[in-house]
Structure formats: C-alpha cells, structure tokens
Amino acid sequence: MSENTENHTRLMTRKQVPTYLQKVFGIRLSHLTLDTLASKGGGPPYLKFGRRAYYEPADVDDWIKSRTTTKFSCTSEEAVTRATRKGGTRG
C-alpha cells in the first residue's frame, strides 16, 4: 500500500533551513542565528518533536517575506523610506 504524501509538508531541521534559504531566496543565514532567534524571539515559527525544532517551508517563506523591504531604485529613495518609518522627514 502506497501512502499519499501530496498533502504533507516536508519539515526542515534548524540546520537545513539555511540551505533552503540560500537555494530558494539567495539569502545567507546561519543555523546559529536561528538558535538565537528561537530563544529571544523574532524567528520563524517552528514545531517541536522531542528536543528538535522543525520548520515548515511555508512558515520560513512567510517569515523571510515579512522581513524584506520594498524594492528601491536608488539609495536616496531608501533613506526617505527609512526616515518616513521613523516619523521624520528628510530634506
């Protein structure tokens, strides 16, 4: 009997997430950074099975997308956006 795995998400360990991020997004991130974020907060959601943390790819994708900014065409555009977020103006 063959089990249908189409509806199952393949979970990643904390050490597998950096490889996934590099492959899918071109972003470099250490598994040690994920360790820190898991203890202090601010990282992607994870599941625990025993002592190990596992990440769903969709959660990692959403987390990365939530941490990226809009696209800029020049550095001055970035500075204006940053100043606006802080409540100041640049001129």
CSV table of N, CA and C in Angstrom, one decimal:
chain,number,residue,atom,x,y,z
A,1,MET,N,0.8,-1.2,0.0
A,1,MET,CA,0.0,0.0,0.0
A,1,MET,C,0.9,1.2,0.0
A,2,SER,N,0.6,2.2,-0.9
A,2,SER,CA,1.4,3.4,-1.0
A,2,SER,C,0.7,4.5,-0.3
A,3,GLU,N,1.4,5.3,0.5
A,3,GLU,CA,0.8,6.4,1.2
A,3,GLU,C,0.9,7.6,0.3
A,4,ASN,N,-0.2,8.4,0.3
A,4,ASN,CA,-0.3,9.6,-0.5
A,4,ASN,C,0.4,10.7,0.4
A,5,THR,N,1.5,11.3,-0.1
A,5,THR,CA,2.2,12.3,0.6
A,5,THR,C,2.0,13.7,0.0
A,6,GLU,N,1.1,13.8,-0.9
A,6,GLU,CA,0.9,15.1,-1.6
A,6,GLU,C,0.4,16.2,-0.6
A,7,ASN,N,-0.4,15.8,0.4
A,7,ASN,CA,-0.9,16.8,1.4
A,7,ASN,C,0.0,17.0,2.6
A,8,HIS,N,1.1,16.4,2.5
A,8,HIS,CA,2.1,16.5,3.7
A,8,HIS,C,3.2,17.5,3.3
A,9,THR,N,3.6,18.3,4.3
A,9,THR,CA,4.7,19.2,4.1
A,9,THR,C,5.9,18.6,4.7
A,10,ARG,N,7.0,18.7,4.0
A,10,ARG,CA,8.3,18.1,4.4
A,10,ARG,C,8.9,19.2,5.4
A,11,LEU,N,9.1,18.8,6.6
A,11,LEU,CA,9.7,19.6,7.6
A,11,LEU,C,11.2,19.7,7.5
A,12,MET,N,11.8,20.8,7.9
A,12,MET,CA,13.2,21.0,7.9
A,12,MET,C,13.7,21.2,9.3
A,13,THR,N,14.9,20.7,9.6
A,13,THR,CA,15.6,20.9,10.8
A,13,THR,C,16.2,22.3,10.8
A,14,ARG,N,16.6,22.8,11.9
A,14,ARG,CA,17.2,24.1,12.0
A,14,ARG,C,18.5,24.2,11.2
A,15,LYS,N,19.2,23.1,11.1
A,15,LYS,CA,20.4,23.1,10.3
A,15,LYS,C,20.1,23.0,8.8
A,16,GLN,N,18.9,22.6,8.4
A,16,GLN,CA,18.5,22.5,7.0
A,16,GLN,C,18.0,23.8,6.4
A,17,VAL,N,17.4,24.7,7.3
A,17,VAL,CA,16.8,25.9,6.9
A,17,VAL,C,17.8,26.8,6.2
A,18,PRO,N,19.1,27.0,6.6
A,18,PRO,CA,20.0,27.9,5.9
A,18,PRO,C,20.2,27.5,4.4
A,19,THR,N,20.3,26.2,4.2
A,19,THR,CA,20.5,25.7,2.8
A,19,THR,C,19.2,26.0,2.0
A,20,TYR,N,18.1,25.8,2.6
A,20,TYR,CA,16.8,26.1,1.9
A,20,TYR,C,16.8,27.6,1.6
A,21,LEU,N,17.1,28.5,2.5
A,21,LEU,CA,17.1,29.9,2.3
A,21,LEU,C,18.1,30.3,1.2
A,22,GLN,N,19.2,29.7,1.2
A,22,GLN,CA,20.2,30.0,0.1
A,22,GLN,C,19.7,29.6,-1.2
A,23,LYS,N,19.1,28.4,-1.3
A,23,LYS,CA,18.7,27.8,-2.6
A,23,LYS,C,17.4,28.6,-3.1
A,24,VAL,N,16.5,28.9,-2.3
A,24,VAL,CA,15.2,29.5,-2.7
A,24,VAL,C,15.3,31.0,-2.8
A,25,PHE,N,15.9,31.7,-1.9
A,25,PHE,CA,15.9,33.1,-1.8
A,25,PHE,C,17.3,33.8,-2.1
A,26,GLY,N,18.4,33.0,-2.0
A,26,GLY,CA,19.7,33.5,-2.2
A,26,GLY,C,20.1,34.3,-0.9
A,27,ILE,N,19.5,33.9,0.2
A,27,ILE,CA,19.8,34.6,1.5
A,27,ILE,C,20.7,33.7,2.3
A,28,ARG,N,21.8,34.3,2.9
A,28,ARG,CA,22.6,33.5,3.8
A,28,ARG,C,22.2,33.8,5.2
A,29,LEU,N,22.0,32.7,6.0
A,29,LEU,CA,21.7,32.8,7.4
A,29,LEU,C,22.2,31.6,8.1
A,30,SER,N,22.8,31.8,9.2
A,30,SER,CA,23.4,30.6,10.0
A,30,SER,C,22.3,30.0,10.8
A,31,HIS,N,22.5,28.7,11.0
A,31,HIS,CA,21.6,28.0,11.9
A,31,HIS,C,21.8,28.5,13.3
A,32,LEU,N,22.9,29.0,13.6
A,32,LEU,CA,23.2,29.6,15.0
A,32,LEU,C,22.3,30.9,15.2
A,33,THR,N,22.1,31.6,14.1
A,33,THR,CA,21.2,32.8,14.1
A,33,THR,C,19.8,32.3,14.4
A,34,LEU,N,19.4,31.2,13.8
A,34,LEU,CA,18.0,30.6,14.1
A,34,LEU,C,17.9,30.2,15.6
A,35,ASP,N,19.0,29.6,16.1
A,35,ASP,CA,19.0,29.3,17.5
A,35,ASP,C,18.8,30.5,18.4
A,36,THR,N,19.5,31.6,18.1
A,36,THR,CA,19.3,32.8,18.9
A,36,THR,C,17.9,33.3,18.7
A,37,LEU,N,17.4,33.4,17.5
A,37,LEU,CA,16.0,33.9,17.3
A,37,LEU,C,15.0,33.0,18.0
A,38,ALA,N,15.2,31.7,18.0
A,38,ALA,CA,14.3,30.8,18.7
A,38,ALA,C,14.2,31.1,20.2
A,39,SER,N,15.4,31.5,20.8
A,39,SER,CA,15.4,31.7,22.2
A,39,SER,C,14.9,33.2,22.6
A,40,LYS,N,15.3,34.1,21.7
A,40,LYS,CA,14.9,35.5,22.0
A,40,LYS,C,13.6,36.0,21.4
A,41,GLY,N,13.2,35.3,20.3
A,41,GLY,CA,12.0,35.7,19.6
A,41,GLY,C,12.4,36.4,18.3
A,42,GLY,N,11.5,36.4,17.4
A,42,GLY,CA,11.7,37.1,16.1
A,42,GLY,C,12.0,36.2,14.9
A,43,GLY,N,12.2,34.9,15.2
A,43,GLY,CA,12.4,34.0,14.1
A,43,GLY,C,11.2,33.4,13.5
A,44,PRO,N,11.3,32.5,12.6
A,44,PRO,CA,10.1,31.9,12.0
A,44,PRO,C,9.5,30.9,13.0
A,45,PRO,N,8.2,30.6,12.9
A,45,PRO,CA,7.6,29.7,13.8
A,45,PRO,C,8.1,28.3,13.5
A,46,TYR,N,8.2,27.5,14.6
A,46,TYR,CA,8.7,26.1,14.5
A,46,TYR,C,7.9,25.2,15.3
A,47,LEU,N,8.0,23.9,15.0
A,47,LEU,CA,7.3,22.8,15.7
A,47,LEU,C,8.4,22.1,16.5
A,48,LYS,N,8.0,21.5,17.6
A,48,LYS,CA,9.0,20.7,18.4
A,48,LYS,C,8.5,19.2,18.3
A,49,PHE,N,9.5,18.4,18.1
A,49,PHE,CA,9.3,16.9,18.2
A,49,PHE,C,10.5,16.4,19.1
A,50,GLY,N,10.1,16.1,20.3
A,50,GLY,CA,11.2,15.7,21.2
A,50,GLY,C,12.0,17.0,21.5
A,51,ARG,N,13.3,16.9,21.3
A,51,ARG,CA,14.2,18.1,21.6
A,51,ARG,C,14.5,18.9,20.4
A,52,ARG,N,14.0,18.4,19.2
A,52,ARG,CA,14.4,19.1,18.0
A,52,ARG,C,13.3,20.0,17.5
A,53,ALA,N,13.8,21.1,16.9
A,53,ALA,CA,12.9,22.1,16.2
A,53,ALA,C,12.8,21.8,14.7
A,54,TYR,N,11.5,21.9,14.2
A,54,TYR,CA,11.3,21.6,12.8
A,54,TYR,C,10.5,22.8,12.2
A,55,TYR,N,10.9,23.2,11.0
A,55,TYR,CA,10.3,24.3,10.3
A,55,TYR,C,9.5,23.9,9.1
A,56,GLU,N,8.4,24.5,8.9
A,56,GLU,CA,7.6,24.3,7.7
A,56,GLU,C,8.1,25.3,6.6
A,57,PRO,N,8.3,24.8,5.4
A,57,PRO,CA,8.8,25.8,4.4
A,57,PRO,C,7.9,27.0,4.2
A,58,ALA,N,6.6,26.8,4.3
A,58,ALA,CA,5.7,28.0,4.1
A,58,ALA,C,5.9,29.0,5.2
A,59,ASP,N,6.2,28.5,6.4
A,59,ASP,CA,6.4,29.5,7.6
A,59,ASP,C,7.7,30.2,7.4
A,60,VAL,N,8.7,29.5,6.9
A,60,VAL,CA,10.0,30.2,6.6
A,60,VAL,C,9.9,31.2,5.5
A,61,ASP,N,9.1,30.8,4.4
A,61,ASP,CA,8.9,31.8,3.3
A,61,ASP,C,8.2,33.0,3.8
A,62,ASP,N,7.1,32.8,4.6
A,62,ASP,CA,6.4,34.0,5.1
A,62,ASP,C,7.2,34.9,6.0
A,63,TRP,N,8.1,34.2,6.8
A,63,TRP,CA,9.0,35.0,7.7
A,63,TRP,C,10.0,35.8,6.9
A,64,ILE,N,10.6,35.2,5.9
A,64,ILE,CA,11.5,36.0,5.1
A,64,ILE,C,10.8,37.1,4.4
A,65,LYS,N,9.7,36.9,3.8
A,65,LYS,CA,8.9,37.9,3.1
A,65,LYS,C,8.5,39.1,4.1
A,66,SER,N,8.2,38.7,5.3
A,66,SER,CA,7.9,39.8,6.3
A,66,SER,C,9.1,40.6,6.7
A,67,ARG,N,10.3,40.1,6.5
A,67,ARG,CA,11.5,40.9,6.9
A,67,ARG,C,12.1,41.6,5.8
A,68,THR,N,11.7,41.4,4.6
A,68,THR,CA,12.3,42.1,3.5
A,68,THR,C,11.5,43.5,3.2
A,69,THR,N,12.2,44.4,2.6
A,69,THR,CA,11.6,45.7,2.3
A,69,THR,C,11.1,45.8,0.9
A,70,THR,N,10.6,46.9,0.6
A,70,THR,CA,10.2,47.1,-0.8
A,70,THR,C,11.4,47.3,-1.6
A,71,LYS,N,11.2,47.3,-2.9
A,71,LYS,CA,12.4,47.4,-3.8
A,71,LYS,C,12.7,48.9,-4.0
A,72,PHE,N,14.0,49.2,-4.0
A,72,PHE,CA,14.5,50.6,-4.2
A,72,PHE,C,15.2,50.7,-5.5
A,73,SER,N,15.2,51.9,-6.1
A,73,SER,CA,15.9,52.1,-7.4
A,73,SER,C,17.2,52.9,-7.1
A,74,CYS,N,17.3,53.6,-5.9
A,74,CYS,CA,18.5,54.3,-5.5
A,74,CYS,C,18.5,54.5,-4.0
A,75,THR,N,19.7,54.8,-3.5
A,75,THR,CA,19.9,54.9,-2.1
A,75,THR,C,19.1,56.0,-1.5
A,76,SER,N,18.9,57.1,-2.2
A,76,SER,CA,18.2,58.2,-1.6
A,76,SER,C,16.7,57.8,-1.4
A,77,GLU,N,16.2,57.0,-2.2
A,77,GLU,CA,14.8,56.5,-2.1
A,77,GLU,C,14.7,55.7,-0.8
A,78,GLU,N,15.7,54.9,-0.5
A,78,GLU,CA,15.8,54.1,0.7
A,78,GLU,C,15.8,55.0,1.9
A,79,ALA,N,16.6,56.1,1.9
A,79,ALA,CA,16.8,57.0,3.0
A,79,ALA,C,15.5,57.7,3.3
A,80,VAL,N,14.7,58.1,2.3
A,80,VAL,CA,13.4,58.7,2.5
A,80,VAL,C,12.4,57.7,3.2
A,81,THR,N,12.4,56.5,2.7
A,81,THR,CA,11.6,55.5,3.3
A,81,THR,C,11.9,55.2,4.7
A,82,ARG,N,13.2,55.1,5.0
A,82,ARG,CA,13.6,54.9,6.4
A,82,ARG,C,13.2,56.0,7.3
A,83,ALA,N,13.4,57.3,6.8
A,83,ALA,CA,13.1,58.5,7.6
A,83,ALA,C,11.6,58.5,7.9
A,84,THR,N,10.8,58.2,6.8
A,84,THR,CA,9.3,58.2,7.0
A,84,THR,C,8.9,57.2,8.0
A,85,ARG,N,9.5,56.0,8.0
A,85,ARG,CA,9.2,55.0,9.0
A,85,ARG,C,9.4,55.5,10.5
A,86,LYS,N,10.5,56.2,10.6
A,86,LYS,CA,10.9,56.7,11.9
A,86,LYS,C,10.1,58.0,12.3
A,87,GLY,N,9.3,58.5,11.4
A,87,GLY,CA,8.5,59.6,11.7
A,87,GLY,C,9.1,60.9,11.4
A,88,GLY,N,10.3,60.9,10.8
A,88,GLY,CA,11.0,62.2,10.5
A,88,GLY,C,10.8,62.5,9.0
A,89,THR,N,11.4,63.6,8.6
A,89,THR,CA,11.4,63.9,7.2
A,89,THR,C,12.9,64.2,6.8
A,90,ARG,N,13.1,64.1,5.6
A,90,ARG,CA,14.4,64.3,5.1
A,90,ARG,C,14.4,65.3,4.0
A,91,GLY,N,15.2,66.3,4.0
A,91,GLY,CA,15.1,67.3,3.0
A,91,GLY,C,16.3,68.1,2.8
